[in-house]
Amino acid sequence: MTESTSGQSGTALAEDPARGAMVTVEDLHRSYGSGAAAVHALRGVSFEIPRGELVALKGRSGSGKT
């Protein structure tokens, strides 16, 4: 079974147990604001989190970790 959730742009997938990756993120983009004032925090980020790995996100309050 594969679950998919989409953010502003890009897709996060919870992979089938038969595969090595627990989570795969492909082509993730995240911007804050719009027009000339837009801040592009993520541009085309892709990564996999292998089964059994511990991952933590660190950043200031309000920095978009959610």
PDB file of N, CA and C in Angstrom:
ATOM      1  N   MET A   1       0.847  -1.184   0.000  1.00  0.00           N
ATOM      2  CA  MET A   1       0.000   0.000   0.000  1.00  0.00           C
ATOM      3  C   MET A   1       0.886   1.239   0.000  1.00  0.00           C
ATOM      4  N   THR A   2       0.508   2.228  -0.759  1.00  0.00           N
ATOM      5  CA  THR A   2       1.241   3.491  -0.813  1.00  0.00           C
ATOM      6  C   THR A   2       0.303   4.621  -0.440  1.00  0.00           C
ATOM      7  N   GLU A   3       0.720   5.451   0.511  1.00  0.00           N
ATOM      8  CA  GLU A   3      -0.046   6.636   0.876  1.00  0.00           C
ATOM      9  C   GLU A   3       0.643   7.831   0.267  1.00  0.00           C
ATOM     10  N   SER A   4      -0.154   8.795  -0.163  1.00  0.00           N
ATOM     11  CA  SER A   4       0.425   9.978  -0.788  1.00  0.00           C
ATOM     12  C   SER A   4      -0.202  11.225  -0.196  1.00  0.00           C
ATOM     13  N   THR A   5       0.637  12.191   0.182  1.00  0.00           N
ATOM     14  CA  THR A   5       0.144  13.485   0.624  1.00  0.00           C
ATOM     15  C   THR A   5       0.902  14.549  -0.137  1.00  0.00           C
ATOM     16  N   SER A   6       0.189  15.539  -0.622  1.00  0.00           N
ATOM     17  CA  SER A   6       0.835  16.591  -1.400  1.00  0.00           C
ATOM     18  C   SER A   6       0.870  17.878  -0.613  1.00  0.00           C
ATOM     19  N   GLY A   7       1.969  18.600  -0.719  1.00  0.00           N
ATOM     20  CA  GLY A   7       2.095  19.920  -0.124  1.00  0.00           C
ATOM     21  C   GLY A   7       1.876  20.950  -1.197  1.00  0.00           C
ATOM     22  N   GLN A   8       2.562  22.054  -1.101  1.00  0.00           N
ATOM     23  CA  GLN A   8       2.429  23.106  -2.095  1.00  0.00           C
ATOM     24  C   GLN A   8       2.816  22.569  -3.464  1.00  0.00           C
ATOM     25  N   SER A   9       3.877  21.804  -3.506  1.00  0.00           N
ATOM     26  CA  SER A   9       4.331  21.182  -4.740  1.00  0.00           C
ATOM     27  C   SER A   9       5.238  20.034  -4.359  1.00  0.00           C
ATOM     28  N   GLY A  10       5.105  18.903  -5.010  1.00  0.00           N
ATOM     29  CA  GLY A  10       5.889  17.726  -4.683  1.00  0.00           C
ATOM     30  C   GLY A  10       5.017  16.710  -3.980  1.00  0.00           C
ATOM     31  N   THR A  11       5.537  15.506  -3.793  1.00  0.00           N
ATOM     32  CA  THR A  11       4.759  14.430  -3.204  1.00  0.00           C
ATOM     33  C   THR A  11       5.606  13.664  -2.206  1.00  0.00           C
ATOM     34  N   ALA A  12       5.015  13.322  -1.074  1.00  0.00           N
ATOM     35  CA  ALA A  12       5.658  12.456  -0.093  1.00  0.00           C
ATOM     36  C   ALA A  12       4.947  11.116  -0.139  1.00  0.00           C
ATOM     37  N   LEU A  13       5.695  10.035  -0.220  1.00  0.00           N
ATOM     38  CA  LEU A  13       5.108   8.710  -0.328  1.00  0.00           C
ATOM     39  C   LEU A  13       5.556   7.837   0.830  1.00  0.00           C
ATOM     40  N   ALA A  14       4.610   7.145   1.466  1.00  0.00           N
ATOM     41  CA  ALA A  14       4.942   6.116   2.446  1.00  0.00           C
ATOM     42  C   ALA A  14       5.004   4.818   1.658  1.00  0.00           C
ATOM     43  N   GLU A  15       6.182   4.260   1.516  1.00  0.00           N
ATOM     44  CA  GLU A  15       6.409   3.157   0.590  1.00  0.00           C
ATOM     45  C   GLU A  15       5.949   1.811   1.131  1.00  0.00           C
ATOM     46  N   ASP A  16       5.748   0.901   0.224  1.00  0.00           N
ATOM     47  CA  ASP A  16       5.413  -0.482   0.496  1.00  0.00           C
ATOM     48  C   ASP A  16       6.545  -1.118   1.313  1.00  0.00           C
ATOM     49  N   PRO A  17       6.229  -1.964   2.292  1.00  0.00           N
ATOM     50  CA  PRO A  17       7.267  -2.570   3.125  1.00  0.00           C
ATOM     51  C   PRO A  17       8.296  -3.385   2.339  1.00  0.00           C
ATOM     52  N   ALA A  18       7.960  -3.832   1.144  1.00  0.00           N
ATOM     53  CA  ALA A  18       8.886  -4.618   0.337  1.00  0.00           C
ATOM     54  C   ALA A  18      10.062  -3.781  -0.158  1.00  0.00           C
ATOM     55  N   ARG A  19       9.924  -2.473  -0.194  1.00  0.00           N
ATOM     56  CA  ARG A  19      11.008  -1.595  -0.652  1.00  0.00           C
ATOM     57  C   ARG A  19      11.877  -1.191   0.527  1.00  0.00           C
ATOM     58  N   GLY A  20      13.082  -0.711   0.251  1.00  0.00           N
ATOM     59  CA  GLY A  20      14.015  -0.335   1.302  1.00  0.00           C
ATOM     60  C   GLY A  20      13.694   0.983   1.978  1.00  0.00           C
ATOM     61  N   ALA A  21      13.091   1.930   1.259  1.00  0.00           N
ATOM     62  CA  ALA A  21      12.822   3.254   1.826  1.00  0.00           C
ATOM     63  C   ALA A  21      11.475   3.270   2.535  1.00  0.00           C
ATOM     64  N   MET A  22      11.456   3.864   3.723  1.00  0.00           N
ATOM     65  CA  MET A  22      10.206   4.030   4.456  1.00  0.00           C
ATOM     66  C   MET A  22       9.455   5.240   3.913  1.00  0.00           C
ATOM     67  N   VAL A  23      10.191   6.315   3.592  1.00  0.00           N
ATOM     68  CA  VAL A  23       9.595   7.543   3.059  1.00  0.00           C
ATOM     69  C   VAL A  23      10.430   8.006   1.870  1.00  0.00           C
ATOM     70  N   THR A  24       9.755   8.385   0.800  1.00  0.00           N
ATOM     71  CA  THR A  24      10.423   8.948  -0.371  1.00  0.00           C
ATOM     72  C   THR A  24       9.770  10.279  -0.692  1.00  0.00           C
ATOM     73  N   VAL A  25      10.575  11.322  -0.841  1.00  0.00           N
ATOM     74  CA  VAL A  25      10.083  12.652  -1.220  1.00  0.00           C
ATOM     75  C   VAL A  25      10.742  12.997  -2.545  1.00  0.00           C
ATOM     76  N   GLU A  26       9.934  13.437  -3.513  1.00  0.00           N
ATOM     77  CA  GLU A  26      10.453  13.740  -4.845  1.00  0.00           C
ATOM     78  C   GLU A  26      10.039  15.135  -5.284  1.00  0.00           C
ATOM     79  N   ASP A  27      10.996  15.915  -5.738  1.00  0.00           N
ATOM     80  CA  ASP A  27      10.779  17.224  -6.354  1.00  0.00           C
ATOM     81  C   ASP A  27       9.927  18.155  -5.483  1.00  0.00           C
ATOM     82  N   LEU A  28      10.297  18.292  -4.227  1.00  0.00           N
ATOM     83  CA  LEU A  28       9.556  19.130  -3.283  1.00  0.00           C
ATOM     84  C   LEU A  28       9.953  20.595  -3.433  1.00  0.00           C
ATOM     85  N   HIS A  29       8.964  21.458  -3.547  1.00  0.00           N
ATOM     86  CA  HIS A  29       9.162  22.906  -3.629  1.00  0.00           C
ATOM     87  C   HIS A  29       8.319  23.559  -2.542  1.00  0.00           C
ATOM     88  N   ARG A  30       8.869  24.578  -1.880  1.00  0.00           N
ATOM     89  CA  ARG A  30       8.111  25.324  -0.869  1.00  0.00           C
ATOM     90  C   ARG A  30       8.534  26.775  -0.930  1.00  0.00           C
ATOM     91  N   SER A  31       7.546  27.662  -1.108  1.00  0.00           N
ATOM     92  CA  SER A  31       7.786  29.103  -1.158  1.00  0.00           C
ATOM     93  C   SER A  31       6.921  29.794  -0.126  1.00  0.00           C
ATOM     94  N   TYR A  32       7.413  30.906   0.369  1.00  0.00           N
ATOM     95  CA  TYR A  32       6.663  31.747   1.296  1.00  0.00           C
ATOM     96  C   TYR A  32       6.525  33.112   0.652  1.00  0.00           C
ATOM     97  N   GLY A  33       5.324  33.687   0.696  1.00  0.00           N
ATOM     98  CA  GLY A  33       5.087  34.970   0.053  1.00  0.00           C
ATOM     99  C   GLY A  33       4.799  34.771  -1.426  1.00  0.00           C
ATOM    100  N   SER A  34       4.755  35.879  -2.167  1.00  0.00           N
ATOM    101  CA  SER A  34       4.473  35.786  -3.595  1.00  0.00           C
ATOM    102  C   SER A  34       5.159  36.913  -4.348  1.00  0.00           C
ATOM    103  N   GLY A  35       5.211  36.756  -5.652  1.00  0.00           N
ATOM    104  CA  GLY A  35       5.810  37.781  -6.503  1.00  0.00           C
ATOM    105  C   GLY A  35       7.286  37.967  -6.224  1.00  0.00           C
ATOM    106  N   ALA A  36       7.738  39.213  -6.341  1.00  0.00           N
ATOM    107  CA  ALA A  36       9.160  39.533  -6.153  1.00  0.00           C
ATOM    108  C   ALA A  36       9.620  39.294  -4.713  1.00  0.00           C
ATOM    109  N   ALA A  37       8.677  39.301  -3.760  1.00  0.00           N
ATOM    110  CA  ALA A  37       9.029  39.114  -2.352  1.00  0.00           C
ATOM    111  C   ALA A  37       9.050  37.640  -1.937  1.00  0.00           C
ATOM    112  N   ALA A  38       8.759  36.727  -2.858  1.00  0.00           N
ATOM    113  CA  ALA A  38       8.702  35.301  -2.520  1.00  0.00           C
ATOM    114  C   ALA A  38      10.070  34.793  -2.075  1.00  0.00           C
ATOM    115  N   VAL A  39      10.048  33.975  -1.034  1.00  0.00           N
ATOM    116  CA  VAL A  39      11.255  33.306  -0.550  1.00  0.00           C
ATOM    117  C   VAL A  39      11.098  31.830  -0.887  1.00  0.00           C
ATOM    118  N   HIS A  40      12.012  31.299  -1.686  1.00  0.00           N
ATOM    119  CA  HIS A  40      11.961  29.896  -2.096  1.00  0.00           C
ATOM    120  C   HIS A  40      12.807  29.080  -1.121  1.00  0.00           C
ATOM    121  N   ALA A  41      12.133  28.480  -0.138  1.00  0.00           N
ATOM    122  CA  ALA A  41      12.835  27.738   0.905  1.00  0.00           C
ATOM    123  C   ALA A  41      13.344  26.388   0.398  1.00  0.00           C
ATOM    124  N   LEU A  42      12.581  25.729  -0.462  1.00  0.00           N
ATOM    125  CA  LEU A  42      12.968  24.436  -1.026  1.00  0.00           C
ATOM    126  C   LEU A  42      12.751  24.471  -2.527  1.00  0.00           C
ATOM    127  N   ARG A  43      13.718  23.981  -3.281  1.00  0.00           N
ATOM    128  CA  ARG A  43      13.616  23.943  -4.748  1.00  0.00           C
ATOM    129  C   ARG A  43      14.037  22.570  -5.252  1.00  0.00           C
ATOM    130  N   GLY A  44      13.067  21.753  -5.603  1.00  0.00           N
ATOM    131  CA  GLY A  44      13.363  20.451  -6.194  1.00  0.00           C
ATOM    132  C   GLY A  44      14.071  19.470  -5.278  1.00  0.00           C
ATOM    133  N   VAL A  45      13.760  19.499  -3.998  1.00  0.00           N
ATOM    134  CA  VAL A  45      14.407  18.609  -3.028  1.00  0.00           C
ATOM    135  C   VAL A  45      13.831  17.197  -3.146  1.00  0.00           C
ATOM    136  N   SER A  46      14.709  16.217  -3.212  1.00  0.00           N
ATOM    137  CA  SER A  46      14.310  14.810  -3.246  1.00  0.00           C
ATOM    138  C   SER A  46      15.178  14.043  -2.248  1.00  0.00           C
ATOM    139  N   PHE A  47      14.566  13.110  -1.513  1.00  0.00           N
ATOM    140  CA  PHE A  47      15.338  12.276  -0.587  1.00  0.00           C
ATOM    141  C   PHE A  47      14.534  11.053  -0.201  1.00  0.00           C
ATOM    142  N   GLU A  48      15.233  10.061   0.349  1.00  0.00           N
ATOM    143  CA  GLU A  48      14.603   8.864   0.891  1.00  0.00           C
ATOM    144  C   GLU A  48      15.046   8.691   2.334  1.00  0.00           C
ATOM    145  N   ILE A  49      14.131   8.204   3.154  1.00  0.00           N
ATOM    146  CA  ILE A  49      14.465   7.853   4.532  1.00  0.00           C
ATOM    147  C   ILE A  49      14.367   6.333   4.620  1.00  0.00           C
ATOM    148  N   PRO A  50      15.499   5.659   4.798  1.00  0.00           N
ATOM    149  CA  PRO A  50      15.490   4.196   4.859  1.00  0.00           C
ATOM    150  C   PRO A  50      14.760   3.686   6.099  1.00  0.00           C
ATOM    151  N   ARG A  51      14.219   2.499   5.976  1.00  0.00           N
ATOM    152  CA  ARG A  51      13.554   1.839   7.099  1.00  0.00           C
ATOM    153  C   ARG A  51      14.545   1.735   8.261  1.00  0.00           C
ATOM    154  N   GLY A  52      14.108   2.101   9.457  1.00  0.00           N
ATOM    155  CA  GLY A  52      14.946   2.005  10.651  1.00  0.00           C
ATOM    156  C   GLY A  52      15.771   3.242  10.965  1.00  0.00           C
ATOM    157  N   GLU A  53      15.799   4.236  10.081  1.00  0.00           N
ATOM    158  CA  GLU A  53      16.562   5.464  10.324  1.00  0.00           C
ATOM    159  C   GLU A  53      15.766   6.424  11.211  1.00  0.00           C
ATOM    160  N   LEU A  54      16.469   7.155  12.042  1.00  0.00           N
ATOM    161  CA  LEU A  54      15.872   8.196  12.870  1.00  0.00           C
ATOM    162  C   LEU A  54      16.174   9.535  12.211  1.00  0.00           C
ATOM    163  N   VAL A  55      15.136  10.329  11.973  1.00  0.00           N
ATOM    164  CA  VAL A  55      15.296  11.619  11.301  1.00  0.00           C
ATOM    165  C   VAL A  55      14.658  12.702  12.158  1.00  0.00           C
ATOM    166  N   ALA A  56      15.341  13.833  12.299  1.00  0.00           N
ATOM    167  CA  ALA A  56      14.808  14.970  13.048  1.00  0.00           C
ATOM    168  C   ALA A  56      14.954  16.226  12.206  1.00  0.00           C
ATOM    169  N   LEU A  57      13.974  17.107  12.292  1.00  0.00           N
ATOM    170  CA  LEU A  57      14.042  18.412  11.639  1.00  0.00           C
ATOM    171  C   LEU A  57      14.314  19.448  12.704  1.00  0.00           C
ATOM    172  N   LYS A  58      15.283  20.300  12.451  1.00  0.00           N
ATOM    173  CA  LYS A  58      15.667  21.309  13.422  1.00  0.00           C
ATOM    174  C   LYS A  58      15.559  22.678  12.774  1.00  0.00           C
ATOM    175  N   GLY A  59      14.965  23.608  13.493  1.00  0.00           N
ATOM    176  CA  GLY A  59      14.862  24.965  12.982  1.00  0.00           C
ATOM    177  C   GLY A  59      14.140  25.854  13.975  1.00  0.00           C
ATOM    178  N   ARG A  60      14.248  27.138  13.756  1.00  0.00           N
ATOM    179  CA  ARG A  60      13.596  28.111  14.636  1.00  0.00           C
ATOM    180  C   ARG A  60      12.080  27.981  14.584  1.00  0.00           C
ATOM    181  N   SER A  61      11.442  28.458  15.623  1.00  0.00           N
ATOM    182  CA  SER A  61       9.993  28.507  15.657  1.00  0.00           C
ATOM    183  C   SER A  61       9.495  29.338  14.483  1.00  0.00           C
ATOM    184  N   GLY A  62       8.511  28.804  13.765  1.00  0.00           N
ATOM    185  CA  GLY A  62       7.950  29.521  12.627  1.00  0.00           C
ATOM    186  C   GLY A  62       8.730  29.372  11.334  1.00  0.00           C
ATOM    187  N   SER A  63       9.731  28.481  11.309  1.00  0.00           N
ATOM    188  CA  SER A  63      10.566  28.345  10.111  1.00  0.00           C
ATOM    189  C   SER A  63      10.014  27.369   9.081  1.00  0.00           C
ATOM    190  N   GLY A  64       8.860  26.754   9.344  1.00  0.00           N
ATOM    191  CA  GLY A  64       8.224  25.892   8.347  1.00  0.00           C
ATOM    192  C   GLY A  64       8.540  24.413   8.462  1.00  0.00           C
ATOM    193  N   LYS A  65       8.900  23.945   9.634  1.00  0.00           N
ATOM    194  CA  LYS A  65       9.231  22.531   9.812  1.00  0.00           C
ATOM    195  C   LYS A  65       8.032  21.624   9.593  1.00  0.00           C
ATOM    196  N   THR A  66       6.856  22.108   9.860  1.00  0.00           N
ATOM    197  CA  THR A  66       5.663  21.285   9.708  1.00  0.00           C
ATOM    198  C   THR A  66       5.444  20.929   8.277  1.00  0.00           C
TER     199      THR A  66
END
